Amino acid sequence: MTDTTAANTYSGLDFNAPLSDARARRLADRVAAAGPGTVADLGCGWGELLLRALESCPAATGTGVDTDDRLLQRARAAAERRGLADRAEFTAGPADAVRGPFDAVLCVGADHALGGTAPALRALSGVVAPGGTVVFGTAVWERTPTAGELAAMWPGATADELPATADVVDAALDAGFRPAWIESANGDEWDAFESGYLSDWERRAAACADPAEAAALRARADTARGWWLRGFRGVMGFCYLTLTAPAG
Ligand SMILES: C[S@@+](CC[C@H](N)C(=O)[O-])C[C@H]1O[C@@H](n2cnc3c(N)ncnc32)[C@H](O)[C@@H]1O
C-alpha cells in the first residue's frame, strides 16, 4: 500500500481507505438501520465515515478516536462546517483505551491499532453493545500474490501478511459476530485512493521552493507508484464487513 507514514496532507482524499462516496453512504445507511444512539469510530483519522454515519442517524452522538491530532483537527473543522459539532466529539488517544458500550462501532483501516485483524475483532466485540453493529474494513489479498508481484511491493512484502476476505469473516465469527453484509472495494476505489495520495505528493513537490525537497517527494511518489502499479494493483483488496453483535 502507498506509504502512509510519509508526511502527507491527505488533501486529495475523502477517506483514508479505498472507499467511494456511494459505498460510504451504504455503510452509513446500514449503521442507521438499527437506530443507534451512540456511534464510535476507532482509528477515525479525519472522521469522515463517522460524520457520514451521524448524518444518516440524526438522533445519534459520535465519538472518534485517533492518535494523530492533526487529523482530528480536520475532523473537528468538518463537524463544525456541517452542523455536527454538538453531536461529534473527536479525542486524541489510542484505540485500545476506548471503553464501550456503543450501539455502533466503526473500525476501517485501523485494526493494526487493536493488534491486527483477529485481536481487533475480539476487542470490538467488547466495545459494541449487545445486538449492536460493527463496520470493519481491512486490507486483504484478493488472490495470492506471485513472487514477482511481491518483489515489486514494499520491502519485505510476504504472501502471508494479509488474510483473504474469507479469513476475516471467519475471525468475525470466532469473535461472536454474525455478518450482515460483506463487500469489497472495487478497482475504481483503489485507483482513486492511490492516485489521491500520489497527486497530493505531486502538488506538494510542485509547490516546493527547495529543489532537493521537491526531488525527494517525487522520488517517494515514484517508489510508491511502482509498488502499486507493478506490485499490488488488482492483488490487494479491501473488505468491508457490516457485523451484528450477539444480542447478549
Ligand atoms: C488507514 S487510516 C484509517 C483512517 C479512517 N478510519 C479512514 O478510514 O479514513 C488508520 C488510522 O489509524 C490511526 N491510528 C494508528 N494507530 C492508532 C492507535 N493506536 N489508536 C488510534 N488510532 C490509531 C492513524 O492515525 C490513522 O488515522
Short mmCIF file of N, CA, C and O in Angstrom, two decimals, residues 39 47 50-51 54 60-64 75-76 78-80 83-91:
data_model
loop_
_atom_site.label_atom_id
_atom_site.label_comp_id
_atom_site.label_asym_id
_atom_site.label_seq_id
_atom_site.Cartn_x
_atom_site.Cartn_y
_atom_site.Cartn_z
N VAL A 39 -22.38 6.15 18.40
CA VAL A 39 -21.51 5.57 17.36
C VAL A 39 -20.08 5.95 17.70
O VAL A 39 -19.79 7.13 17.97
N GLY A 47 -12.22 11.41 10.40
CA GLY A 47 -13.59 11.19 10.86
C GLY A 47 -14.69 11.25 9.82
O GLY A 47 -15.87 11.34 10.17
N LEU A 50 -17.45 8.59 10.23
CA LEU A 50 -18.27 8.87 11.42
C LEU A 50 -19.24 10.02 11.13
O LEU A 50 -20.43 9.94 11.48
N LEU A 51 -18.76 11.06 10.46
CA LEU A 51 -19.65 12.19 10.15
C LEU A 51 -20.76 11.76 9.22
O LEU A 51 -21.92 12.15 9.38
N LEU A 54 -23.29 9.94 11.29
CA LEU A 54 -24.11 10.86 12.09
C LEU A 54 -25.13 11.58 11.20
O LEU A 54 -26.25 11.85 11.65
N ALA A 60 -28.21 10.33 16.80
CA ALA A 60 -27.02 9.71 17.41
C ALA A 60 -25.95 10.73 17.75
O ALA A 60 -25.82 11.77 17.11
N THR A 61 -25.16 10.39 18.77
CA THR A 61 -23.94 11.13 19.05
C THR A 61 -22.75 10.25 18.65
O THR A 61 -22.86 9.01 18.64
N GLY A 62 -21.63 10.88 18.35
CA GLY A 62 -20.47 10.12 17.86
C GLY A 62 -19.20 10.46 18.61
O GLY A 62 -19.00 11.60 19.05
N THR A 63 -18.34 9.44 18.72
CA THR A 63 -17.03 9.60 19.36
C THR A 63 -15.98 9.07 18.40
O THR A 63 -16.01 7.89 18.04
N GLY A 64 -15.08 9.93 17.96
CA GLY A 64 -13.98 9.48 17.11
C GLY A 64 -12.68 9.54 17.89
O GLY A 64 -12.42 10.50 18.62
N ALA A 75 -11.11 16.74 11.35
CA ALA A 75 -12.42 16.17 11.69
C ALA A 75 -13.29 17.20 12.41
O ALA A 75 -14.46 17.38 12.08
N ARG A 76 -12.69 17.90 13.38
CA ARG A 76 -13.47 18.88 14.15
C ARG A 76 -13.95 20.02 13.25
O ARG A 76 -15.08 20.49 13.36
N ALA A 78 -14.53 19.86 10.04
CA ALA A 78 -15.59 19.36 9.16
C ALA A 78 -16.90 19.24 9.93
O ALA A 78 -17.98 19.56 9.41
N ALA A 79 -16.82 18.78 11.19
CA ALA A 79 -18.03 18.65 12.01
C ALA A 79 -18.67 20.03 12.21
O ALA A 79 -19.90 20.18 12.10
N GLU A 80 -17.83 21.01 12.46
CA GLU A 80 -18.32 22.39 12.67
C GLU A 80 -19.02 22.87 11.40
O GLU A 80 -20.15 23.38 11.45
N GLY A 83 -22.49 21.33 10.76
CA GLY A 83 -23.51 21.43 11.81
C GLY A 83 -23.58 20.20 12.69
O GLY A 83 -24.63 19.90 13.27
N LEU A 84 -22.46 19.48 12.81
CA LEU A 84 -22.46 18.24 13.60
C LEU A 84 -21.62 18.37 14.87
O LEU A 84 -21.46 17.39 15.61
N ALA A 85 -21.10 19.56 15.14
CA ALA A 85 -20.14 19.70 16.25
C ALA A 85 -20.77 19.37 17.59
O ALA A 85 -20.08 18.88 18.50
N ASP A 86 -22.09 19.58 17.72
CA ASP A 86 -22.72 19.28 19.02
C ASP A 86 -22.97 17.79 19.19
O ASP A 86 -23.31 17.34 20.29
N ARG A 87 -22.79 17.00 18.14
CA ARG A 87 -23.03 15.55 18.25
C ARG A 87 -21.76 14.73 18.05
O ARG A 87 -21.80 13.51 18.21
N ALA A 88 -20.68 15.37 17.64
CA ALA A 88 -19.45 14.62 17.32
C ALA A 88 -18.30 15.10 18.20
O ALA A 88 -17.98 16.29 18.20
N GLU A 89 -17.70 14.17 18.88
CA GLU A 89 -16.53 14.51 19.72
C GLU A 89 -15.33 13.74 19.17
O GLU A 89 -15.44 12.54 18.89
N PHE A 90 -14.21 14.43 19.00
CA PHE A 90 -13.00 13.78 18.49
C PHE A 90 -11.91 13.89 19.54
O PHE A 90 -11.56 14.98 19.97
N THR A 91 -11.39 12.73 19.94
CA THR A 91 -10.46 12.66 21.06
C THR A 91 -9.16 12.01 20.63
O THR A 91 -9.17 10.95 19.98
#
